[in-house]
């Protein structure tokens, strides 16, 4: 990406612009957006950054400005040197520890210890090195699901990025059939390289990971390998809402869906879509401005003391 547009505004205004972006169905996806605080000591002062593979046109600037309800604040436009900005943004990030998982880039040493699973995830063009609050929150939720006795024999990680969440789920349920998918073709070699680096078996048998490139659930292999006990999707709120019926159909009664990539302000809309699709909340985590949701599909018959056709409410007090 060789050009960047930056707009500065208070946090709530930038977050509202990001929500508007997800609801803009005619958005040009050559324009990649991100919002962040401008400094750690200024948590309420944010910036909206837009990266483009071309010099911004008047229409590009207008599309970004239209995301702001009162019009965009002053925007700066700059040409960037030829650099892999996605990889650069993920370098030199500190390791994280979530539940039994220690995740780090190759610049940091591995850790070993009782019950600890170390993952080395190099910075790459694929999303998900573990440091983002949504990815880290998903690792914590997977550990919580295991601790609460979730049984997983068949899992899928949709929008897998680097493959990290699929790897983590396979560690917790090592005999499960595992499938990972992403819409971006760059992720296939990244996932396979990361699997080899971390000793994760690839293939089509139980305990092995199969990687496919697919748009949502629109893939013959994803359909053939379902239905799933666990479906993971750390993507964006807009696609999560759109895919709710497909995800529900892909999960067994009593099965679990782990959702992330949504702001806390978007949670109600996402949960409503999944409630309509027959799922209810089992647990949630909030990390910063982000929500991580564990949903269970209504089961037929009795499940852990619940009434017929209902799921127990495990969300209380957590």
PDB file of C-alpha atoms in Angstrom:
ATOM      1  CA  UNK A   1       0.000   0.000   0.000  1.00  0.00           C
ATOM      2  CA  UNK A   2       1.632   3.235  -1.075  1.00  0.00           C
ATOM      3  CA  UNK A   3      -0.691   5.998   0.217  1.00  0.00           C
ATOM      4  CA  UNK A   4      -2.292   6.795   3.552  1.00  0.00           C
ATOM      5  CA  UNK A   5      -5.058   9.158   4.636  1.00  0.00           C
ATOM      6  CA  UNK A   6      -5.283  10.044   8.339  1.00  0.00           C
ATOM      7  CA  UNK A   7      -8.138  11.779  10.158  1.00  0.00           C
ATOM      8  CA  UNK A   8      -7.931  12.786  13.835  1.00  0.00           C
ATOM      9  CA  UNK A   9     -10.988  12.818  16.116  1.00  0.00           C
ATOM     10  CA  UNK A  10     -12.154  11.761  19.594  1.00  0.00           C
ATOM     11  CA  UNK A  11     -12.398   8.032  20.210  1.00  0.00           C
ATOM     12  CA  UNK A  12     -16.200   7.779  20.023  1.00  0.00           C
ATOM     13  CA  UNK A  13     -16.262   9.568  16.677  1.00  0.00           C
ATOM     14  CA  UNK A  14     -13.580   7.319  15.157  1.00  0.00           C
ATOM     15  CA  UNK A  15     -15.338   4.210  16.469  1.00  0.00           C
ATOM     16  CA  UNK A  16     -18.618   5.409  14.976  1.00  0.00           C
ATOM     17  CA  UNK A  17     -16.826   5.872  11.650  1.00  0.00           C
ATOM     18  CA  UNK A  18     -15.514   2.296  11.822  1.00  0.00           C
ATOM     19  CA  UNK A  19     -19.049   1.037  12.460  1.00  0.00           C
ATOM     20  CA  UNK A  20     -20.310   3.075   9.483  1.00  0.00           C
ATOM     21  CA  UNK A  21     -17.569   1.515   7.360  1.00  0.00           C
ATOM     22  CA  UNK A  22     -18.782  -1.998   8.203  1.00  0.00           C
ATOM     23  CA  UNK A  23     -22.338  -1.030   7.250  1.00  0.00           C
ATOM     24  CA  UNK A  24     -21.213   0.458   3.908  1.00  0.00           C
ATOM     25  CA  UNK A  25     -21.966  -2.439   1.580  1.00  0.00           C
ATOM     26  CA  UNK A  26     -20.562  -0.613  -1.465  1.00  0.00           C
ATOM     27  CA  UNK A  27     -17.198   0.049   0.219  1.00  0.00           C
ATOM     28  CA  UNK A  28     -14.083  -0.211  -1.972  1.00  0.00           C
ATOM     29  CA  UNK A  29     -12.085  -2.899  -0.169  1.00  0.00           C
ATOM     30  CA  UNK A  30      -8.857  -1.666  -1.732  1.00  0.00           C
ATOM     31  CA  UNK A  31      -9.143   0.967   1.027  1.00  0.00           C
ATOM     32  CA  UNK A  32      -8.158  -0.641   4.340  1.00  0.00           C
ATOM     33  CA  UNK A  33      -9.150   1.153   7.550  1.00  0.00           C
ATOM     34  CA  UNK A  34      -7.928   1.041  11.135  1.00  0.00           C
ATOM     35  CA  UNK A  35      -8.602   3.147  14.213  1.00  0.00           C
ATOM     36  CA  UNK A  36      -6.289   3.619  17.175  1.00  0.00           C
ATOM     37  CA  UNK A  37      -5.327   6.022  19.945  1.00  0.00           C
ATOM     38  CA  UNK A  38      -2.591   8.430  18.928  1.00  0.00           C
ATOM     39  CA  UNK A  39      -0.615   7.842  22.144  1.00  0.00           C
ATOM     40  CA  UNK A  40      -0.877   5.713  25.283  1.00  0.00           C
ATOM     41  CA  UNK A  41      -1.192   8.807  27.474  1.00  0.00           C
ATOM     42  CA  UNK A  42      -4.019  10.182  25.291  1.00  0.00           C
ATOM     43  CA  UNK A  43      -6.594   7.364  25.253  1.00  0.00           C
ATOM     44  CA  UNK A  44      -9.467   9.569  24.108  1.00  0.00           C
ATOM     45  CA  UNK A  45      -7.593  11.084  21.144  1.00  0.00           C
ATOM     46  CA  UNK A  46      -7.824   8.741  18.175  1.00  0.00           C
ATOM     47  CA  UNK A  47      -6.919   8.567  14.524  1.00  0.00           C
ATOM     48  CA  UNK A  48      -8.614   6.877  11.605  1.00  0.00           C
ATOM     49  CA  UNK A  49      -6.032   5.619   9.118  1.00  0.00           C
ATOM     50  CA  UNK A  50      -6.870   4.531   5.577  1.00  0.00           C
ATOM     51  CA  UNK A  51      -4.312   2.739   3.399  1.00  0.00           C
ATOM     52  CA  UNK A  52      -4.655   2.693  -0.381  1.00  0.00           C
ATOM     53  CA  UNK A  53      -2.666   0.978  -3.153  1.00  0.00           C
ATOM     54  CA  UNK A  54      -2.991   4.134  -5.291  1.00  0.00           C
ATOM     55  CA  UNK A  55      -2.984   7.878  -5.036  1.00  0.00           C
ATOM     56  CA  UNK A  56      -6.289   8.848  -3.366  1.00  0.00           C
ATOM     57  CA  UNK A  57      -8.899  10.286  -5.700  1.00  0.00           C
ATOM     58  CA  UNK A  58     -11.491  12.874  -4.807  1.00  0.00           C
ATOM     59  CA  UNK A  59     -14.010  10.030  -4.588  1.00  0.00           C
ATOM     60  CA  UNK A  60     -11.756   8.112  -2.163  1.00  0.00           C
ATOM     61  CA  UNK A  61     -11.521  11.124   0.144  1.00  0.00           C
ATOM     62  CA  UNK A  62     -15.262  11.697  -0.068  1.00  0.00           C
ATOM     63  CA  UNK A  63     -15.976   8.062   0.843  1.00  0.00           C
ATOM     64  CA  UNK A  64     -13.808   8.329   3.958  1.00  0.00           C
ATOM     65  CA  UNK A  65     -15.307  11.696   4.912  1.00  0.00           C
ATOM     66  CA  UNK A  66     -18.808  10.243   4.551  1.00  0.00           C
ATOM     67  CA  UNK A  67     -18.082   7.791   7.380  1.00  0.00           C
ATOM     68  CA  UNK A  68     -18.124  10.705   9.829  1.00  0.00           C
ATOM     69  CA  UNK A  69     -21.641  11.804  10.725  1.00  0.00           C
ATOM     70  CA  UNK A  70     -20.658  15.476  10.872  1.00  0.00           C
ATOM     71  CA  UNK A  71     -18.129  15.253   8.063  1.00  0.00           C
ATOM     72  CA  UNK A  72     -14.503  14.259   8.447  1.00  0.00           C
ATOM     73  CA  UNK A  73     -12.151  16.379  10.503  1.00  0.00           C
ATOM     74  CA  UNK A  74      -9.042  17.616   8.780  1.00  0.00           C
ATOM     75  CA  UNK A  75      -7.412  14.787   6.834  1.00  0.00           C
ATOM     76  CA  UNK A  76      -3.768  14.388   5.893  1.00  0.00           C
ATOM     77  CA  UNK A  77      -2.627  12.522   2.798  1.00  0.00           C
ATOM     78  CA  UNK A  78       0.861  11.065   2.462  1.00  0.00           C
ATOM     79  CA  UNK A  79       2.733   8.849   0.065  1.00  0.00           C
ATOM     80  CA  UNK A  80       4.466   5.989   1.807  1.00  0.00           C
ATOM     81  CA  UNK A  81       7.743   4.321   0.885  1.00  0.00           C
ATOM     82  CA  UNK A  82       7.538   0.861  -0.631  1.00  0.00           C
ATOM     83  CA  UNK A  83       7.269  -1.149   2.597  1.00  0.00           C
ATOM     84  CA  UNK A  84       5.187  -4.072   3.796  1.00  0.00           C
ATOM     85  CA  UNK A  85       3.257  -1.976   6.310  1.00  0.00           C
ATOM     86  CA  UNK A  86       1.193  -4.895   7.609  1.00  0.00           C
ATOM     87  CA  UNK A  87       4.297  -6.847   8.567  1.00  0.00           C
ATOM     88  CA  UNK A  88       6.044  -3.753   9.896  1.00  0.00           C
ATOM     89  CA  UNK A  89       3.101  -2.919  12.147  1.00  0.00           C
ATOM     90  CA  UNK A  90       3.330  -6.351  13.783  1.00  0.00           C
ATOM     91  CA  UNK A  91       7.068  -6.389  14.435  1.00  0.00           C
ATOM     92  CA  UNK A  92       8.603  -5.876  17.865  1.00  0.00           C
ATOM     93  CA  UNK A  93       5.343  -6.529  19.656  1.00  0.00           C
ATOM     94  CA  UNK A  94       5.605  -7.991  23.136  1.00  0.00           C
ATOM     95  CA  UNK A  95       4.743 -11.663  23.759  1.00  0.00           C
ATOM     96  CA  UNK A  96       1.403 -12.460  25.359  1.00  0.00           C
ATOM     97  CA  UNK A  97       0.241 -15.093  27.837  1.00  0.00           C
ATOM     98  CA  UNK A  98      -3.396 -16.184  27.748  1.00  0.00           C
ATOM     99  CA  UNK A  99      -4.447 -19.277  29.674  1.00  0.00           C
ATOM    100  CA  UNK A 100      -2.068 -22.068  28.665  1.00  0.00           C
ATOM    101  CA  UNK A 101      -0.764 -20.156  25.650  1.00  0.00           C
ATOM    102  CA  UNK A 102       2.406 -18.110  25.199  1.00  0.00           C
ATOM    103  CA  UNK A 103       2.503 -16.365  21.806  1.00  0.00           C
ATOM    104  CA  UNK A 104       5.444 -14.409  20.440  1.00  0.00           C
ATOM    105  CA  UNK A 105       7.192 -13.376  17.245  1.00  0.00           C
ATOM    106  CA  UNK A 106      10.590 -14.925  16.424  1.00  0.00           C
ATOM    107  CA  UNK A 107      12.340 -11.890  17.901  1.00  0.00           C
ATOM    108  CA  UNK A 108      11.433 -13.198  21.365  1.00  0.00           C
ATOM    109  CA  UNK A 109      12.433 -16.492  22.998  1.00  0.00           C
ATOM    110  CA  UNK A 110      10.065 -19.385  23.465  1.00  0.00           C
ATOM    111  CA  UNK A 111       8.872 -20.382  26.926  1.00  0.00           C
ATOM    112  CA  UNK A 112       8.502 -23.847  28.325  1.00  0.00           C
ATOM    113  CA  UNK A 113       6.734 -24.997  31.445  1.00  0.00           C
ATOM    114  CA  UNK A 114       4.095 -27.388  32.808  1.00  0.00           C
ATOM    115  CA  UNK A 115       0.852 -26.943  30.929  1.00  0.00           C
ATOM    116  CA  UNK A 116       2.261 -24.183  28.712  1.00  0.00           C
ATOM    117  CA  UNK A 117       1.917 -24.272  24.924  1.00  0.00           C
ATOM    118  CA  UNK A 118       4.287 -21.925  23.133  1.00  0.00           C
ATOM    119  CA  UNK A 119       3.489 -20.575  19.654  1.00  0.00           C
ATOM    120  CA  UNK A 120       5.899 -18.667  17.439  1.00  0.00           C
ATOM    121  CA  UNK A 121       3.919 -16.557  14.976  1.00  0.00           C
ATOM    122  CA  UNK A 122       6.034 -14.373  12.662  1.00  0.00           C
ATOM    123  CA  UNK A 123       4.737 -10.988  11.570  1.00  0.00           C
ATOM    124  CA  UNK A 124       3.126 -11.437   8.180  1.00  0.00           C
ATOM    125  CA  UNK A 125       0.487 -10.130   5.817  1.00  0.00           C
ATOM    126  CA  UNK A 126      -2.070 -12.340   7.556  1.00  0.00           C
ATOM    127  CA  UNK A 127      -3.917 -11.057  10.617  1.00  0.00           C
ATOM    128  CA  UNK A 128      -3.543 -12.708  14.008  1.00  0.00           C
ATOM    129  CA  UNK A 129      -0.152 -12.705  15.721  1.00  0.00           C
ATOM    130  CA  UNK A 130      -1.937 -12.835  19.090  1.00  0.00           C
ATOM    131  CA  UNK A 131      -1.280  -9.310  20.315  1.00  0.00           C
ATOM    132  CA  UNK A 132      -4.528  -7.799  19.108  1.00  0.00           C
ATOM    133  CA  UNK A 133      -7.135  -7.741  21.880  1.00  0.00           C
ATOM    134  CA  UNK A 134      -9.593  -9.805  19.824  1.00  0.00           C
ATOM    135  CA  UNK A 135      -7.108 -12.605  19.128  1.00  0.00           C
ATOM    136  CA  UNK A 136      -5.847 -12.639  22.707  1.00  0.00           C
ATOM    137  CA  UNK A 137      -9.434 -12.639  23.964  1.00  0.00           C
ATOM    138  CA  UNK A 138     -10.252 -15.629  21.766  1.00  0.00           C
ATOM    139  CA  UNK A 139      -7.319 -17.551  23.256  1.00  0.00           C
ATOM    140  CA  UNK A 140      -8.656 -16.801  26.733  1.00  0.00           C
ATOM    141  CA  UNK A 141     -12.172 -17.867  25.747  1.00  0.00           C
ATOM    142  CA  UNK A 142     -10.978 -21.125  24.187  1.00  0.00           C
ATOM    143  CA  UNK A 143      -9.219 -21.942  27.444  1.00  0.00           C
ATOM    144  CA  UNK A 144     -12.409 -21.123  29.362  1.00  0.00           C
ATOM    145  CA  UNK A 145     -14.468 -23.354  27.076  1.00  0.00           C
ATOM    146  CA  UNK A 146     -12.103 -26.240  27.732  1.00  0.00           C
ATOM    147  CA  UNK A 147     -12.204 -25.594  31.475  1.00  0.00           C
ATOM    148  CA  UNK A 148     -16.018 -25.689  31.400  1.00  0.00           C
ATOM    149  CA  UNK A 149     -16.027 -29.080  29.753  1.00  0.00           C
ATOM    150  CA  UNK A 150     -16.791 -28.240  26.118  1.00  0.00           C
ATOM    151  CA  UNK A 151     -16.345 -31.350  23.982  1.00  0.00           C
ATOM    152  CA  UNK A 152     -14.987 -30.676  20.481  1.00  0.00           C
ATOM    153  CA  UNK A 153     -14.512 -33.419  17.906  1.00  0.00           C
ATOM    154  CA  UNK A 154     -14.808 -31.273  14.779  1.00  0.00           C
ATOM    155  CA  UNK A 155     -13.798 -27.604  14.589  1.00  0.00           C
ATOM    156  CA  UNK A 156     -13.506 -24.837  11.997  1.00  0.00           C
ATOM    157  CA  UNK A 157     -11.680 -21.497  12.161  1.00  0.00           C
ATOM    158  CA  UNK A 158     -13.251 -19.114   9.640  1.00  0.00           C
ATOM    159  CA  UNK A 159     -11.068 -16.117   8.712  1.00  0.00           C
ATOM    160  CA  UNK A 160      -8.078 -17.865  10.236  1.00  0.00           C
ATOM    161  CA  UNK A 161      -5.364 -15.353   9.242  1.00  0.00           C
ATOM    162  CA  UNK A 162      -2.128 -16.816  10.613  1.00  0.00           C
ATOM    163  CA  UNK A 163      -3.830 -19.998  11.829  1.00  0.00           C
ATOM    164  CA  UNK A 164      -3.158 -19.220  15.503  1.00  0.00           C
ATOM    165  CA  UNK A 165      -6.687 -19.780  16.822  1.00  0.00           C
ATOM    166  CA  UNK A 166      -6.989 -23.063  14.947  1.00  0.00           C
ATOM    167  CA  UNK A 167      -3.643 -24.154  16.402  1.00  0.00           C
ATOM    168  CA  UNK A 168      -4.783 -23.229  19.913  1.00  0.00           C
ATOM    169  CA  UNK A 169      -8.068 -25.122  19.549  1.00  0.00           C
ATOM    170  CA  UNK A 170      -6.196 -28.171  18.257  1.00  0.00           C
ATOM    171  CA  UNK A 171      -3.951 -28.066  21.319  1.00  0.00           C
ATOM    172  CA  UNK A 172      -6.976 -28.070  23.618  1.00  0.00           C
ATOM    173  CA  UNK A 173      -8.802 -30.784  21.653  1.00  0.00           C
ATOM    174  CA  UNK A 174      -5.941 -32.713  20.016  1.00  0.00           C
ATOM    175  CA  UNK A 175      -8.074 -35.470  18.472  1.00  0.00           C
ATOM    176  CA  UNK A 176     -10.491 -33.114  16.711  1.00  0.00           C
ATOM    177  CA  UNK A 177     -10.898 -32.869  12.979  1.00  0.00           C
ATOM    178  CA  UNK A 178      -9.747 -29.310  12.193  1.00  0.00           C
ATOM    179  CA  UNK A 179     -10.429 -27.014   9.244  1.00  0.00           C
ATOM    180  CA  UNK A 180      -9.175 -23.457   8.745  1.00  0.00           C
ATOM    181  CA  UNK A 181     -10.296 -21.052   6.037  1.00  0.00           C
ATOM    182  CA  UNK A 182      -9.734 -17.488   4.910  1.00  0.00           C
ATOM    183  CA  UNK A 183     -10.974 -15.353   2.051  1.00  0.00           C
ATOM    184  CA  UNK A 184      -7.448 -14.023   1.418  1.00  0.00           C
ATOM    185  CA  UNK A 185      -5.252 -16.373  -0.625  1.00  0.00           C
ATOM    186  CA  UNK A 186      -2.108 -15.022   1.050  1.00  0.00           C
ATOM    187  CA  UNK A 187      -3.148 -16.855   4.211  1.00  0.00           C
ATOM    188  CA  UNK A 188      -2.775 -20.390   2.826  1.00  0.00           C
ATOM    189  CA  UNK A 189       1.054 -20.452   2.685  1.00  0.00           C
ATOM    190  CA  UNK A 190       1.244 -18.422   5.910  1.00  0.00           C
ATOM    191  CA  UNK A 191      -0.870 -20.978   7.808  1.00  0.00           C
ATOM    192  CA  UNK A 192       1.070 -23.928   6.416  1.00  0.00           C
ATOM    193  CA  UNK A 193       4.417 -22.309   7.259  1.00  0.00           C
ATOM    194  CA  UNK A 194       3.225 -21.465  10.770  1.00  0.00           C
ATOM    195  CA  UNK A 195       1.912 -24.995  11.261  1.00  0.00           C
ATOM    196  CA  UNK A 196       5.304 -26.428  10.337  1.00  0.00           C
ATOM    197  CA  UNK A 197       7.092 -23.922  12.576  1.00  0.00           C
ATOM    198  CA  UNK A 198       4.925 -24.860  15.561  1.00  0.00           C
ATOM    199  CA  UNK A 199       4.699 -28.608  15.096  1.00  0.00           C
ATOM    200  CA  UNK A 200       1.026 -28.579  14.081  1.00  0.00           C
ATOM    201  CA  UNK A 201       0.165 -31.499  11.832  1.00  0.00           C
ATOM    202  CA  UNK A 202      -1.541 -30.743   8.523  1.00  0.00           C
ATOM    203  CA  UNK A 203      -3.703 -33.124   6.545  1.00  0.00           C
ATOM    204  CA  UNK A 204      -7.238 -34.459   6.399  1.00  0.00           C
ATOM    205  CA  UNK A 205      -7.315 -36.801   9.388  1.00  0.00           C
ATOM    206  CA  UNK A 206      -8.352 -36.204  12.995  1.00  0.00           C
ATOM    207  CA  UNK A 207      -5.660 -34.221  14.790  1.00  0.00           C
ATOM    208  CA  UNK A 208      -4.545 -32.615  11.536  1.00  0.00           C
ATOM    209  CA  UNK A 209      -5.380 -29.221  10.031  1.00  0.00           C
ATOM    210  CA  UNK A 210      -6.858 -28.725   6.573  1.00  0.00           C
ATOM    211  CA  UNK A 211      -6.532 -25.223   5.075  1.00  0.00           C
ATOM    212  CA  UNK A 212      -8.872 -23.850   2.397  1.00  0.00           C
ATOM    213  CA  UNK A 213      -9.471 -20.472   0.768  1.00  0.00           C
ATOM    214  CA  UNK A 214     -13.173 -19.656   0.950  1.00  0.00           C
ATOM    215  CA  UNK A 215     -15.626 -16.780   1.221  1.00  0.00           C
ATOM    216  CA  UNK A 216     -17.552 -17.451   4.415  1.00  0.00           C
ATOM    217  CA  UNK A 217     -19.022 -20.956   4.348  1.00  0.00           C
ATOM    218  CA  UNK A 218     -19.249 -21.013   0.545  1.00  0.00           C
ATOM    219  CA  UNK A 219     -16.849 -23.901   0.012  1.00  0.00           C
ATOM    220  CA  UNK A 220     -17.633 -27.564  -0.777  1.00  0.00           C
ATOM    221  CA  UNK A 221     -15.008 -28.855   1.659  1.00  0.00           C
ATOM    222  CA  UNK A 222     -16.244 -26.670   4.530  1.00  0.00           C
ATOM    223  CA  UNK A 223     -19.756 -27.954   3.941  1.00  0.00           C
ATOM    224  CA  UNK A 224     -18.675 -31.584   3.553  1.00  0.00           C
ATOM    225  CA  UNK A 225     -16.625 -31.587   6.765  1.00  0.00           C
ATOM    226  CA  UNK A 226     -19.447 -30.135   8.853  1.00  0.00           C
ATOM    227  CA  UNK A 227     -21.451 -29.933  10.962  1.00  0.00           C
ATOM    228  CA  UNK A 228     -19.030 -28.655  13.603  1.00  0.00           C
ATOM    229  CA  UNK A 229     -18.910 -28.789  17.383  1.00  0.00           C
ATOM    230  CA  UNK A 230     -16.951 -25.528  17.417  1.00  0.00           C
ATOM    231  CA  UNK A 231     -16.837 -22.733  14.868  1.00  0.00           C
ATOM    232  CA  UNK A 232     -14.440 -19.793  15.422  1.00  0.00           C
ATOM    233  CA  UNK A 233     -14.804 -16.493  13.560  1.00  0.00           C
ATOM    234  CA  UNK A 234     -12.609 -13.530  14.464  1.00  0.00           C
ATOM    235  CA  UNK A 235     -13.541 -11.223  11.602  1.00  0.00           C
ATOM    236  CA  UNK A 236     -15.749  -8.079  11.614  1.00  0.00           C
ATOM    237  CA  UNK A 237     -19.203  -7.291  12.950  1.00  0.00           C
ATOM    238  CA  UNK A 238     -20.788  -6.763   9.516  1.00  0.00           C
ATOM    239  CA  UNK A 239     -19.795 -10.178   8.123  1.00  0.00           C
ATOM    240  CA  UNK A 240     -20.606 -11.828  11.460  1.00  0.00           C
ATOM    241  CA  UNK A 241     -24.190 -10.571  11.236  1.00  0.00           C
ATOM    242  CA  UNK A 242     -24.479 -11.535   7.571  1.00  0.00           C
ATOM    243  CA  UNK A 243     -23.100 -15.031   8.190  1.00  0.00           C
ATOM    244  CA  UNK A 244     -25.202 -15.830  11.282  1.00  0.00           C
ATOM    245  CA  UNK A 245     -27.666 -18.142   9.448  1.00  0.00           C
ATOM    246  CA  UNK A 246     -24.829 -19.946   7.629  1.00  0.00           C
ATOM    247  CA  UNK A 247     -22.800 -20.359  10.810  1.00  0.00           C
ATOM    248  CA  UNK A 248     -25.830 -21.671  12.705  1.00  0.00           C
ATOM    249  CA  UNK A 249     -26.539 -24.270  10.018  1.00  0.00           C
ATOM    250  CA  UNK A 250     -22.879 -25.343  10.132  1.00  0.00           C
ATOM    251  CA  UNK A 251     -22.935 -26.076  13.895  1.00  0.00           C
ATOM    252  CA  UNK A 252     -24.414 -29.122  15.610  1.00  0.00           C
ATOM    253  CA  UNK A 253     -27.244 -28.675  18.126  1.00  0.00           C
ATOM    254  CA  UNK A 254     -25.509 -27.934  21.423  1.00  0.00           C
ATOM    255  CA  UNK A 255     -22.393 -26.806  19.562  1.00  0.00           C
ATOM    256  CA  UNK A 256     -20.414 -23.624  20.121  1.00  0.00           C
ATOM    257  CA  UNK A 257     -19.596 -20.537  18.086  1.00  0.00           C
ATOM    258  CA  UNK A 258     -16.782 -18.217  19.187  1.00  0.00           C
ATOM    259  CA  UNK A 259     -17.133 -14.716  17.733  1.00  0.00           C
ATOM    260  CA  UNK A 260     -14.697 -11.790  17.826  1.00  0.00           C
ATOM    261  CA  UNK A 261     -13.749  -8.751  15.797  1.00  0.00           C
ATOM    262  CA  UNK A 262     -16.719  -6.735  17.018  1.00  0.00           C
ATOM    263  CA  UNK A 263     -16.652  -3.594  19.110  1.00  0.00           C
ATOM    264  CA  UNK A 264     -18.596  -3.629  22.358  1.00  0.00           C
ATOM    265  CA  UNK A 265     -20.901  -1.039  20.775  1.00  0.00           C
ATOM    266  CA  UNK A 266     -21.738  -3.581  18.041  1.00  0.00           C
ATOM    267  CA  UNK A 267     -22.406  -6.489  20.394  1.00  0.00           C
ATOM    268  CA  UNK A 268     -26.171  -6.033  20.682  1.00  0.00           C
ATOM    269  CA  UNK A 269     -26.614  -6.157  16.905  1.00  0.00           C
ATOM    270  CA  UNK A 270     -24.441  -9.261  16.573  1.00  0.00           C
ATOM    271  CA  UNK A 271     -26.103 -11.097  19.448  1.00  0.00           C
ATOM    272  CA  UNK A 272     -29.553 -10.304  18.049  1.00  0.00           C
ATOM    273  CA  UNK A 273     -28.599 -11.844  14.694  1.00  0.00           C
ATOM    274  CA  UNK A 274     -27.420 -15.042  16.373  1.00  0.00           C
ATOM    275  CA  UNK A 275     -30.436 -15.198  18.672  1.00  0.00           C
ATOM    276  CA  UNK A 276     -32.612 -15.200  15.558  1.00  0.00           C
ATOM    277  CA  UNK A 277     -30.453 -18.044  14.233  1.00  0.00           C
ATOM    278  CA  UNK A 278     -31.066 -20.149  17.354  1.00  0.00           C
ATOM    279  CA  UNK A 279     -28.005 -19.370  19.494  1.00  0.00           C
ATOM    280  CA  UNK A 280     -27.667 -17.811  22.896  1.00  0.00           C
ATOM    281  CA  UNK A 281     -24.845 -16.406  24.958  1.00  0.00           C
ATOM    282  CA  UNK A 282     -22.814 -18.780  27.113  1.00  0.00           C
ATOM    283  CA  UNK A 283     -20.073 -16.318  28.107  1.00  0.00           C
ATOM    284  CA  UNK A 284     -18.438 -13.078  27.065  1.00  0.00           C
ATOM    285  CA  UNK A 285     -15.147 -11.283  27.587  1.00  0.00           C
ATOM    286  CA  UNK A 286     -14.481  -7.622  26.951  1.00  0.00           C
ATOM    287  CA  UNK A 287     -10.953  -6.585  26.113  1.00  0.00           C
ATOM    288  CA  UNK A 288     -10.610  -2.851  25.752  1.00  0.00           C
ATOM    289  CA  UNK A 289     -13.278  -1.780  23.275  1.00  0.00           C
ATOM    290  CA  UNK A 290     -13.748  -5.307  21.884  1.00  0.00           C
ATOM    291  CA  UNK A 291     -16.218  -8.065  22.769  1.00  0.00           C
ATOM    292  CA  UNK A 292     -15.489 -11.779  22.527  1.00  0.00           C
ATOM    293  CA  UNK A 293     -18.621 -13.967  22.568  1.00  0.00           C
ATOM    294  CA  UNK A 294     -19.169 -17.662  23.204  1.00  0.00           C
ATOM    295  CA  UNK A 295     -22.555 -18.712  21.835  1.00  0.00           C
ATOM    296  CA  UNK A 296     -24.270 -22.087  22.102  1.00  0.00           C
ATOM    297  CA  UNK A 297     -26.775 -23.490  19.640  1.00  0.00           C
ATOM    298  CA  UNK A 298     -30.044 -24.660  21.102  1.00  0.00           C
ATOM    299  CA  UNK A 299     -30.005 -28.412  21.518  1.00  0.00           C
ATOM    300  CA  UNK A 300     -32.780 -30.911  21.049  1.00  0.00           C
ATOM    301  CA  UNK A 301     -33.490 -32.816  24.240  1.00  0.00           C
ATOM    302  CA  UNK A 302     -31.954 -32.362  27.668  1.00  0.00           C
ATOM    303  CA  UNK A 303     -28.558 -30.662  27.962  1.00  0.00           C
ATOM    304  CA  UNK A 304     -26.905 -30.442  31.381  1.00  0.00           C
ATOM    305  CA  UNK A 305     -30.194 -30.125  33.221  1.00  0.00           C
ATOM    306  CA  UNK A 306     -31.820 -27.622  30.844  1.00  0.00           C
ATOM    307  CA  UNK A 307     -35.334 -27.903  29.490  1.00  0.00           C
ATOM    308  CA  UNK A 308     -35.989 -29.455  26.115  1.00  0.00           C
ATOM    309  CA  UNK A 309     -34.889 -27.147  23.324  1.00  0.00           C
ATOM    310  CA  UNK A 310     -33.015 -24.782  25.647  1.00  0.00           C
ATOM    311  CA  UNK A 311     -29.413 -24.150  26.624  1.00  0.00           C
ATOM    312  CA  UNK A 312     -28.173 -23.388  30.143  1.00  0.00           C
ATOM    313  CA  UNK A 313     -27.216 -19.761  30.739  1.00  0.00           C
ATOM    314  CA  UNK A 314     -23.492 -19.856  31.600  1.00  0.00           C
ATOM    315  CA  UNK A 315     -22.958 -16.146  31.132  1.00  0.00           C
ATOM    316  CA  UNK A 316     -23.936 -15.067  34.631  1.00  0.00           C
ATOM    317  CA  UNK A 317     -21.209 -13.723  36.827  1.00  0.00           C
ATOM    318  CA  UNK A 318     -18.378 -13.863  34.317  1.00  0.00           C
TER     319      UNK A 318
END
